[in-house]
XYZ file of C-alpha atoms in Angstrom:
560
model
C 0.000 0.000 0.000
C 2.763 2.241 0.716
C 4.573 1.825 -2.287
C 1.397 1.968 -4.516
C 0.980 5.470 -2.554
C 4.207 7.082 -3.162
C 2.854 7.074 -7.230
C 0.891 10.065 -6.063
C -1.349 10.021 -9.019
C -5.555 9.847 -8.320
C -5.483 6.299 -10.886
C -2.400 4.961 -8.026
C -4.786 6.236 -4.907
C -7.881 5.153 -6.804
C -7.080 1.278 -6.293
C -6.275 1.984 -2.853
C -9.570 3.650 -2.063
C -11.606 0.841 -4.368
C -9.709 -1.514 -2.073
C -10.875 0.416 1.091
C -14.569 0.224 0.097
C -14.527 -3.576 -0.515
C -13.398 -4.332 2.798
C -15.429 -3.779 6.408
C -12.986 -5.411 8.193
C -11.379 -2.853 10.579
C -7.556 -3.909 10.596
C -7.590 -3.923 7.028
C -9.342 -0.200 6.885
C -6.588 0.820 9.376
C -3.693 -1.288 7.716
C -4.521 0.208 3.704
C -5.258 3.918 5.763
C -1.950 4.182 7.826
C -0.205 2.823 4.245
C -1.411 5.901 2.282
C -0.212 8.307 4.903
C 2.932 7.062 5.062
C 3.518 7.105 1.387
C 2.013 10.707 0.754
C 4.179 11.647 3.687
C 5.741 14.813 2.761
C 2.974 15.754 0.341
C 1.028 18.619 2.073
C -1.819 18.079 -0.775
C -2.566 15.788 -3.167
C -5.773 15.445 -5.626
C -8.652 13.883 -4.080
C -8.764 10.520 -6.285
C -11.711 8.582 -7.319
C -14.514 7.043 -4.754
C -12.729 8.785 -2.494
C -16.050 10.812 -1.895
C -18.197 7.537 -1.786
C -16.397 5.777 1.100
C -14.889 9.231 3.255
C -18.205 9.735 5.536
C -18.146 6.214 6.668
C -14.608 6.012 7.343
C -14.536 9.733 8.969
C -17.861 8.433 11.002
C -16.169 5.139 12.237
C -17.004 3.773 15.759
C -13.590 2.960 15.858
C -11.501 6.289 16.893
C -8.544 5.510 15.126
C -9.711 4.333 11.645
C -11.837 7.880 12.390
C -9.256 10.102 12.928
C -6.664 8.558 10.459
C -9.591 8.528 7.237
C -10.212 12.479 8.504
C -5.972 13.081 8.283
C -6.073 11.519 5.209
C -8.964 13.908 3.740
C -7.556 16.789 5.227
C -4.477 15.562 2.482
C -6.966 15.557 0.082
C -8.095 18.915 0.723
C -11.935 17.420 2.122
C -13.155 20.898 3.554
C -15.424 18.913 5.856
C -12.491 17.056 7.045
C -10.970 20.759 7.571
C -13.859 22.277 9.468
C -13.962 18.789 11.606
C -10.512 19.207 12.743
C -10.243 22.559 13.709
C -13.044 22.204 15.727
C -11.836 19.093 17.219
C -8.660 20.953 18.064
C -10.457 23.567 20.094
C -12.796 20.979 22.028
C -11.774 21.182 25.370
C -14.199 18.254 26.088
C -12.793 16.012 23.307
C -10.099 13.807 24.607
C -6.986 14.831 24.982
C -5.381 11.857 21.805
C -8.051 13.004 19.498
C -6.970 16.848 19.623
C -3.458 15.931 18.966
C -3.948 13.618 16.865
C -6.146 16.644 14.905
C -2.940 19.160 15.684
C -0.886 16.308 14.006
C -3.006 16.398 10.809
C -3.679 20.535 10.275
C 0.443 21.263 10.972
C 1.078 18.152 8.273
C -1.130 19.988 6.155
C 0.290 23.235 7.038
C -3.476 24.687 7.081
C -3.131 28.435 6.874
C -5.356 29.461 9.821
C -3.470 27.316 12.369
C -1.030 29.839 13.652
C -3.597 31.867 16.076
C -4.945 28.840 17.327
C -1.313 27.430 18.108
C -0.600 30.630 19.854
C -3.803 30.397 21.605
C -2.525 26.870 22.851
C 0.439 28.022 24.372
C -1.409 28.632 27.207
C -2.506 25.074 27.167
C -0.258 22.717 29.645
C -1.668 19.980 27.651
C -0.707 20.481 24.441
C 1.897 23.482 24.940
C 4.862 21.115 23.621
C 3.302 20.785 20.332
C 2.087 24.270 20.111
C 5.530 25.485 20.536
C 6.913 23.193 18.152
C 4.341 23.797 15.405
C 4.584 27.583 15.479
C 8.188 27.682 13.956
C 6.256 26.379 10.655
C 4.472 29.940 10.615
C 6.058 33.068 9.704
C 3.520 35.023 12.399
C 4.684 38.388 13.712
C 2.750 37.857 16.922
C 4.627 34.295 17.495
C 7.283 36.029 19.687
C 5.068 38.309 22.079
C 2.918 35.373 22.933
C 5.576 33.275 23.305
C 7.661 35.254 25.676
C 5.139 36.678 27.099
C 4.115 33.043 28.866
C 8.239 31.641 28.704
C 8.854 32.244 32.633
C 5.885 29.835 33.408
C 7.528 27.603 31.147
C 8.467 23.937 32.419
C 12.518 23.430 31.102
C 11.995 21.237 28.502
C 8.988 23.512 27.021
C 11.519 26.470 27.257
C 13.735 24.359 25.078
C 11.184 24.103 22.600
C 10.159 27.754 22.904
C 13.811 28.807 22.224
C 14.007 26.460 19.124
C 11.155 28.000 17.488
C 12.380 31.597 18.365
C 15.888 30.519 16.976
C 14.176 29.111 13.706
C 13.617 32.699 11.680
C 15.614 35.917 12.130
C 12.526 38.257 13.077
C 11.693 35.789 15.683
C 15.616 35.348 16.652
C 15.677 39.496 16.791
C 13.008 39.544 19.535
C 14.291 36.201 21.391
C 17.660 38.096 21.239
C 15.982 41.789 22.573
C 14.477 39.590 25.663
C 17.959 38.529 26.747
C 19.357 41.980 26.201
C 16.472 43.094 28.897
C 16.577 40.254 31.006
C 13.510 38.595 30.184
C 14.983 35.793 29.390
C 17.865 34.652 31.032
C 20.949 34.617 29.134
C 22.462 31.220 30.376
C 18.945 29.618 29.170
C 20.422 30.102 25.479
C 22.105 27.369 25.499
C 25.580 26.559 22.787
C 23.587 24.636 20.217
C 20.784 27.193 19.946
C 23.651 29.787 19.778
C 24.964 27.906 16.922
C 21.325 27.630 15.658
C 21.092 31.465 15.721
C 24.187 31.789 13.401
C 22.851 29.523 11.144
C 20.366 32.100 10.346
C 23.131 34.055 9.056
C 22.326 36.923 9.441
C 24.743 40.220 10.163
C 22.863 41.643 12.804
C 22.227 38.978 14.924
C 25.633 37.582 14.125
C 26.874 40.957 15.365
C 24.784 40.515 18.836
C 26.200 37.346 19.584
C 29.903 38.385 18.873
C 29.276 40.744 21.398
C 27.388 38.559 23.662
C 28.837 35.154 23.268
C 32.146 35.620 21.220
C 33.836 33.737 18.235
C 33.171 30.097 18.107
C 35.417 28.914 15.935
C 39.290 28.800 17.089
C 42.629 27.226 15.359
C 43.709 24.010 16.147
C 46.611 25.231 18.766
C 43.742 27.681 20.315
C 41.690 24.353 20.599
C 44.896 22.436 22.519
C 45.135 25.456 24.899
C 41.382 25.772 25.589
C 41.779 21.935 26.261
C 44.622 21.910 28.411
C 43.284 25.006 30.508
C 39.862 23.045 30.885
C 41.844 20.193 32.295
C 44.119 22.165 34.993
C 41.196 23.619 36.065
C 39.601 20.209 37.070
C 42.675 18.658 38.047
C 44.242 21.624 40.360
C 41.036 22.303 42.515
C 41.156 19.381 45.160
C 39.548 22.118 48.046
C 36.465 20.625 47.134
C 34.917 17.857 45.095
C 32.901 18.470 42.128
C 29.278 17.254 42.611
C 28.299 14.528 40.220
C 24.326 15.179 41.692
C 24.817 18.812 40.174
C 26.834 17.180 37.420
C 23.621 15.590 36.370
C 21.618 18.107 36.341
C 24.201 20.413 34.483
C 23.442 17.300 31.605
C 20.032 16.912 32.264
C 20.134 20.735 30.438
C 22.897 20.426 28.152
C 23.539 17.150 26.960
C 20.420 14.636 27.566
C 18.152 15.856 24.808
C 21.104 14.048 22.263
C 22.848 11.657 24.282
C 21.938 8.388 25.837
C 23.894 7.801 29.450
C 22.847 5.089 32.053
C 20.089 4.636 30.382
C 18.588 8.193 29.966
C 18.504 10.639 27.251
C 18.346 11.206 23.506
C 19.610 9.239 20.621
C 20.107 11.863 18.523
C 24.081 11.241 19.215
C 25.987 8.351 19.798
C 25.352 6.256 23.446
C 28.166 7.574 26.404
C 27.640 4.807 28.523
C 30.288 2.888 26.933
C 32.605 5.090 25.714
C 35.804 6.019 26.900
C 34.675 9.190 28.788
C 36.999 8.275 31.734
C 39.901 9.624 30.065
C 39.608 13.396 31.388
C 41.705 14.279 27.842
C 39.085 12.539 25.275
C 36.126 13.293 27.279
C 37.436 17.263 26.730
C 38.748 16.915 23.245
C 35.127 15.927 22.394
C 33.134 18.097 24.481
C 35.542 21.380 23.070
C 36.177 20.375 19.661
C 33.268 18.184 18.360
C 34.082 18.736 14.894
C 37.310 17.670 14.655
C 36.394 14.294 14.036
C 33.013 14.075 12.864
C 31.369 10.684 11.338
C 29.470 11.544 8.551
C 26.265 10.077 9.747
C 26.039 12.977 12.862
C 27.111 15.413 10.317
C 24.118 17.948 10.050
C 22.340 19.886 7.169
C 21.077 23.553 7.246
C 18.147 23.551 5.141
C 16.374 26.849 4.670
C 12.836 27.024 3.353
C 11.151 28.886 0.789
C 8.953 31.154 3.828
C 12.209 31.731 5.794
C 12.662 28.900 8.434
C 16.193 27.602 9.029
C 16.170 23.946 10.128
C 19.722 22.783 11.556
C 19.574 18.640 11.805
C 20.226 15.328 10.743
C 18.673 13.964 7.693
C 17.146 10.462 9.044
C 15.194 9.722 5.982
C 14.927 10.980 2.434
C 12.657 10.568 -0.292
C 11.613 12.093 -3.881
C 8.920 14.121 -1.993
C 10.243 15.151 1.476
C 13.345 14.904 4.323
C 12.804 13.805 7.532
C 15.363 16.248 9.506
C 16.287 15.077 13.301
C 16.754 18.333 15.113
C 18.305 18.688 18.861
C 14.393 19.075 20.002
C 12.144 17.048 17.394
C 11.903 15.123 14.021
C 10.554 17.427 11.095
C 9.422 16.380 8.049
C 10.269 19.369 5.314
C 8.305 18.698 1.378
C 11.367 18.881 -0.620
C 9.210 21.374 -3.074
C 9.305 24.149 0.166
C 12.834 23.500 0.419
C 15.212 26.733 -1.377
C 18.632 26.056 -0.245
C 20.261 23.050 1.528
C 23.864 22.294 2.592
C 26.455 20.294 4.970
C 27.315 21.915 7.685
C 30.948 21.971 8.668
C 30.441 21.806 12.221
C 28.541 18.946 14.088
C 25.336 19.127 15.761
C 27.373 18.798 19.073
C 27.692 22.666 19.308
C 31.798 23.579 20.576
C 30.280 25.961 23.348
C 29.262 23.619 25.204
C 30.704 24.553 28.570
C 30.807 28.463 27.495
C 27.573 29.303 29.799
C 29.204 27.080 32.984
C 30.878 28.587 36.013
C 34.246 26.404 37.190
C 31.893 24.435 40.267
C 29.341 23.217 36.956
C 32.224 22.245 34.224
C 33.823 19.617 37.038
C 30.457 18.255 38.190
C 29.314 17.952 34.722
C 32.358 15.866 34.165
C 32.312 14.014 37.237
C 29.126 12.862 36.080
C 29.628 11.776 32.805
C 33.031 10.529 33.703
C 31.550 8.586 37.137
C 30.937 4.651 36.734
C 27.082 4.606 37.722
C 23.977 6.797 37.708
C 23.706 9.073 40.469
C 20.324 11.290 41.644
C 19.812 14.956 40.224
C 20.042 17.641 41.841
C 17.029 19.689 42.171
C 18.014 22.861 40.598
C 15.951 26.181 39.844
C 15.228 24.918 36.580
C 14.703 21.340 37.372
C 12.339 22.134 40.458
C 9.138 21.673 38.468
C 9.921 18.759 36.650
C 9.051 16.856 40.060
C 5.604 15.440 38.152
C 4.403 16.717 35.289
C 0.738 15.925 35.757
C 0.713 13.771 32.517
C 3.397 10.271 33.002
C 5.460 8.902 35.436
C 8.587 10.456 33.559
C 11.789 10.885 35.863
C 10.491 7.986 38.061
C 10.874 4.398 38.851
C 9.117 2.024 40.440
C 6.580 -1.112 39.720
C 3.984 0.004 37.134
C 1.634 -2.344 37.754
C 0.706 -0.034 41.102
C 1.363 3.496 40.114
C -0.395 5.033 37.715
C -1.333 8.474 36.422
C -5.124 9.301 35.770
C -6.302 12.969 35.200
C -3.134 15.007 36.310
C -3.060 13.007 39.651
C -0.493 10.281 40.379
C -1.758 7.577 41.421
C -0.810 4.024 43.840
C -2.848 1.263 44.321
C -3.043 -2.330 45.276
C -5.125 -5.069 46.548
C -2.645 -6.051 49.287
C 1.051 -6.025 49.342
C 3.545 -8.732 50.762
C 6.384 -5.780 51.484
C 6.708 -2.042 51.135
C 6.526 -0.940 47.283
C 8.271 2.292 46.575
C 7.861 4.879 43.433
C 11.255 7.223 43.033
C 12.430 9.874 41.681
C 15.924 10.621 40.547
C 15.462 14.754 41.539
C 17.269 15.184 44.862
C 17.895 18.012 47.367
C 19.258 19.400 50.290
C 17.327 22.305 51.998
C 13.536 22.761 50.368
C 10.213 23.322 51.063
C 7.308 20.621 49.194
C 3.208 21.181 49.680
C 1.318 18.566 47.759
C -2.364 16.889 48.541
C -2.889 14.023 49.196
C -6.106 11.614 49.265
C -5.536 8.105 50.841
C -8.798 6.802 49.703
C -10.926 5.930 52.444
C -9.050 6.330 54.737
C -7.542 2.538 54.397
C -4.183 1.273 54.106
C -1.089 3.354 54.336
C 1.362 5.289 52.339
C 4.051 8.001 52.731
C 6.186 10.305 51.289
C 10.055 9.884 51.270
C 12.446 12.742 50.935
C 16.628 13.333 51.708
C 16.234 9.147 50.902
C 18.286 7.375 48.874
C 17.421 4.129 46.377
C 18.978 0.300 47.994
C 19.795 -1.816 45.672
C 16.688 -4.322 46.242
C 14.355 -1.555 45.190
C 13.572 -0.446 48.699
C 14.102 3.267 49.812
C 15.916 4.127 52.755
C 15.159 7.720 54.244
C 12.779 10.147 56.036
C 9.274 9.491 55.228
C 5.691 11.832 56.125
C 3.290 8.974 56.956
C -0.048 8.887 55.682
C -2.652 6.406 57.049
C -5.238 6.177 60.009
C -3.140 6.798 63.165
C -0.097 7.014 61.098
C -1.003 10.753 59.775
C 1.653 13.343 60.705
C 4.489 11.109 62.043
C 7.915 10.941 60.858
C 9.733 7.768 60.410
C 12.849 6.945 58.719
C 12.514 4.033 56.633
C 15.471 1.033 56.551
C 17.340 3.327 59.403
C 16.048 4.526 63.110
C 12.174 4.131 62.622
C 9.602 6.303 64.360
C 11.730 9.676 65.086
C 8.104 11.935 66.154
C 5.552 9.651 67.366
C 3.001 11.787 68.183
C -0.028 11.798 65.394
C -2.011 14.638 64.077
C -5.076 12.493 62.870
C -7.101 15.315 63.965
C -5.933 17.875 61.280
C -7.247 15.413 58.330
C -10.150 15.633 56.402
C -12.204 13.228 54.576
C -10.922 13.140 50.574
C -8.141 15.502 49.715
C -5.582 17.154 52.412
C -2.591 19.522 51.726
C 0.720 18.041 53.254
C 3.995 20.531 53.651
C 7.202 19.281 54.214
C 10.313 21.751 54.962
C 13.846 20.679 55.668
C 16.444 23.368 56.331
C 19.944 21.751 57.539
C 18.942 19.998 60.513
C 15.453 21.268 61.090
C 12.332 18.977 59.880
C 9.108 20.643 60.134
C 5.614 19.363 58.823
C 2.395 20.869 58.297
C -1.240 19.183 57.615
C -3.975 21.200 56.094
C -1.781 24.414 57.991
C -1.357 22.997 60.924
C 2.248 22.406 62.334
C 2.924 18.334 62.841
C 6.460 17.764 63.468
C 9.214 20.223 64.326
C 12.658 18.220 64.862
C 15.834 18.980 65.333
C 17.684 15.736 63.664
C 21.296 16.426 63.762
C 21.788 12.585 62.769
C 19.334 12.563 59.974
C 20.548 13.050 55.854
C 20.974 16.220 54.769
C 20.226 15.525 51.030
C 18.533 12.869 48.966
C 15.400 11.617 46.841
C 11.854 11.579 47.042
C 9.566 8.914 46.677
C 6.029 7.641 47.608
C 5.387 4.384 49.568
C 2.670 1.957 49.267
C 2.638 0.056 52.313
C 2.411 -3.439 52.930
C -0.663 -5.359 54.160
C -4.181 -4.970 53.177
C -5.785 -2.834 50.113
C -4.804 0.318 49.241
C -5.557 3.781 46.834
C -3.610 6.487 47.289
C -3.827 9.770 45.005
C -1.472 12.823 44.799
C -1.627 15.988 43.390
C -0.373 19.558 42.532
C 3.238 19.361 43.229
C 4.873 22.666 44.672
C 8.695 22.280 45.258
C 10.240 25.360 46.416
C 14.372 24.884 46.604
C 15.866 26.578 50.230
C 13.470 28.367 51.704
């Protein structure tokens, strides 16, 4: 099917849709549908062929969603204008489910429909579907893109600032503005990271080539400047022994710099090669590749600048090709550019691994950066400014681990439950910290079974969690126990301050000091000069009998 497709022509799509309305059978409807996408992929239009007409309303009215949805893609391609006026409105359903309105975003940016760009903007201010708002406005030359876009940036979580910057970094009117907020603080100037930098001068243009001379400086340098820069990098690492780099803050340094590309322990892109078993022990190639990536470049990271005919510069790696479109691997997403919008495209000399890398790092950053990525095993992150809200994000269990048969996330709220546990179950995350304040709510359904919430813990080996933990459960609310270590450390309980559904918890640890509030009022205040200073969190499902337990709204506030 997807061969016959690629043809293009209305007699080539014509058996395909005959085919389609002698069959009722669903998996063949979906098999022959998903076929003709992905041979017209690339093809913004393409004539409607015969019978389309005389089998589209069935398909498009479907009791099965996704033969529904992909028929009404597919019509959009063949410029239906039902299927147009269905998917807009779709989009802007808030009451439609939350798959069916991207899958409807999916089809109108594939499309490129003309009147998307105010309704992307207006969807910036959508948690939901902000990511693919973001990413869909660089497609649209919009003068109003960059207002509304830094307008909601500080609310921004950090990998939806990534995306924001990517699409302000795409066109040069939209690069002049990004490039005005820094000037006036707006936007922080360490958030523009080295490869959007090198994104930015891929616009080429003089002016903003001008700004970041004077903001950033030259980034290419001579061989023997390269040595220097090298050996200087390395003297600094090796001659501080006051104190020891963090790899925790290490982590998080790559968490923002490197992870979106590279794989390590585990976690991260694949856009370049896996660390994890590379020789990034050896402080001297570790270096040579983090400060001169393009030295030695294989050819299949070396990247393409592609410009297109409405102004957009795409900077990636071409993953697929075709006679109708490229499939271009950014550092943020996978875009697929119709080779007939395409005006000028050529190899870039430089690899995608920008050669700034460590430009926006103080000293203490550059050696826990490469104590992490030098270190021999995964380590927690440390909660940072940037990293505080990535706690949960409301929609997956992303940044934590645990047994996925009982946690869960339903409708924002995370969510534990089981019928009756043999031994304590944990759910962790890597974030970490020292000193912080965290208010979340909590419903332990019922009332029955117990739970808790770990913090300055640390993962065991057997999947346990060993640490400070806010108990939750009937006579168990408002104690503090530490888990695998000195057990109840304030015994008293503050069953009295709950209510029956949801109830706000606060936890604050500043050095020594442990304090805990329920619904406001004060629980435990403890002075624990033997307890961690620093760790995880996680949330406990304890053993014994049946339990649901449901949390929510996640406010993480770093030293308070």
């Amino acid at each position: 099917v997807r061969r016959i497709a690629k043809i293009g022509s209305p007699e080539a799509l014509g058996v395909l849709v005959a085919h389609l309305s002698r069959t009722g059978d669903d998996a063949t409807q979906s098999t022959v549908l998903d076929g003709i996408a992905e041979g017209l992929t690339g093809r913004r239009q393409v004539p409607m062929p015969a019978g389309w007409s005389g089998v589209s309303a069935a398909l498009m009215n479907s009791a099965n969603e996704r033969i529904n949805s992909q028929a009404t893609a597919l019509a959009l391609t063949f410029g239906d204008p039902l299927a147009l006026a269905k998917m807009r409105r779709t989009l802007v359903d808030e009451a439609m489910a939350l798959a069916q309105r991207q899958r409807a975003l999916d089809a109108l940016l594939a499309m490129k429909d003309r009147q998307l760009a105010p309704t992307l903007q207006a969807l910036v201010g959508s948690e939901a579907l902000r990511t693919a708002a973001l990413r869909g406005l660089a497609a649209y030359d919009d003068e109003k893109t960059p207002a509304v876009i830094l307008a909601a940036y500080p609310g921004f979580s950090l990998e939806q600032k990534r995306d924001a910057l990517s699409t302000l970094s795409s066109r040069a009117a939209y690069a002049t503005a990004l490039l005005a907020a820094v000037a006036d603080k707006k936007v922080p100037a360490t958030d523009l990271s080295a490869d959007l930098v090198r994104q930015l001068r891929n616009l080429d243009d003089a002016a903003i080539n001008d700004t970041i001379a004077r903001v950033w400086g030259v980034a290419r340098k001579s061989s023997e400047e390269k040595a220097a820069q090298i050996a200087a990098v390395a003297r600094m690492i090796t001659s501080n022994t006051n104190r020891k780099p963090d790899p925790w803050l290490g982590r998080a340094v790559y968490a923002k710099t490197c992870a979106q590309c590279h794989t390590l322990f585990g976690d991260g892109g694949q856009i370049g090669p896996e660390l994890t078993g590379s020789n990034r022990a050896n402080l001297e190639y570790l270096l040579s590749n983090i400060l001169d990536p393009s030295a030695v470049m294989a050819k299949e990271y070396q990247p393409s600048v592609i410009v297109t005919a409405d102004g957009r510069v795409i900077t990636g790696l071409i993953k697929a090709q075709s006679d109708a479109a490229l499939t271009v691997q950014t550092a943020t997403e996978q875009v697929v550019v119709p080779r007939d919008e395409v005006e000028q495209m050529k190899l870039s000399d430089q690899s995608m691994m920008p050669e700034d890398l460590l430009k926006p790092l103080d000293d203490e950053q550059v050696r826990a950066l490469v104590a992490y990525v030098a270190g021999p095993a995964q380590v927690p992150m440390l909660a940072t400014p940037e990293t505080a809200g990535t706690l949960f994000n409301g929609v997956d269990l992303t940044g934590w681990h645990g047994n996925l048969s009982l946690w869960s996330v339903e409708n924002g709220e995370l969510v534990g439950r089981s019928t009756g546990l043999k031994e304590n179950e944990f759910l962790a995350t890597d974030l970490a910290c020292g000193d912080f304040r965290l208010q979340v709510e909590v419903n332990l359904v019922d009332n029955r079974g117990n739970s808790g919430i770990q913090f300055r813990s640390e993962r065991l080996p057997d999947g346990m969690v060993k640490g400070y933990q806010a108990d939750i459960g009937l006579g168990w609310w408002g104690k503090l126990y530490e888990e695998h270590g000195r057990a109840l450390l304030w015994k008293k309980p503050a069953g009295q301050f709950v209510k029956p559904g949801w109830n706000t918890y606060e936890i604050e640890a500043k050095g020594s000091k442990i304090r805990t509030w329920l619904n406001g009022n004060l629980c435990v205040d403890l002075e624990d000069t033997g307890g961690a200073r620093r760790g995880i969190f996680a949330l406990q499902l304890h053993s014994g009998g049946p339990t649901e337990v449901r949390f929510r709204n996640f406010e993480l506030t770093l030293d308070p």
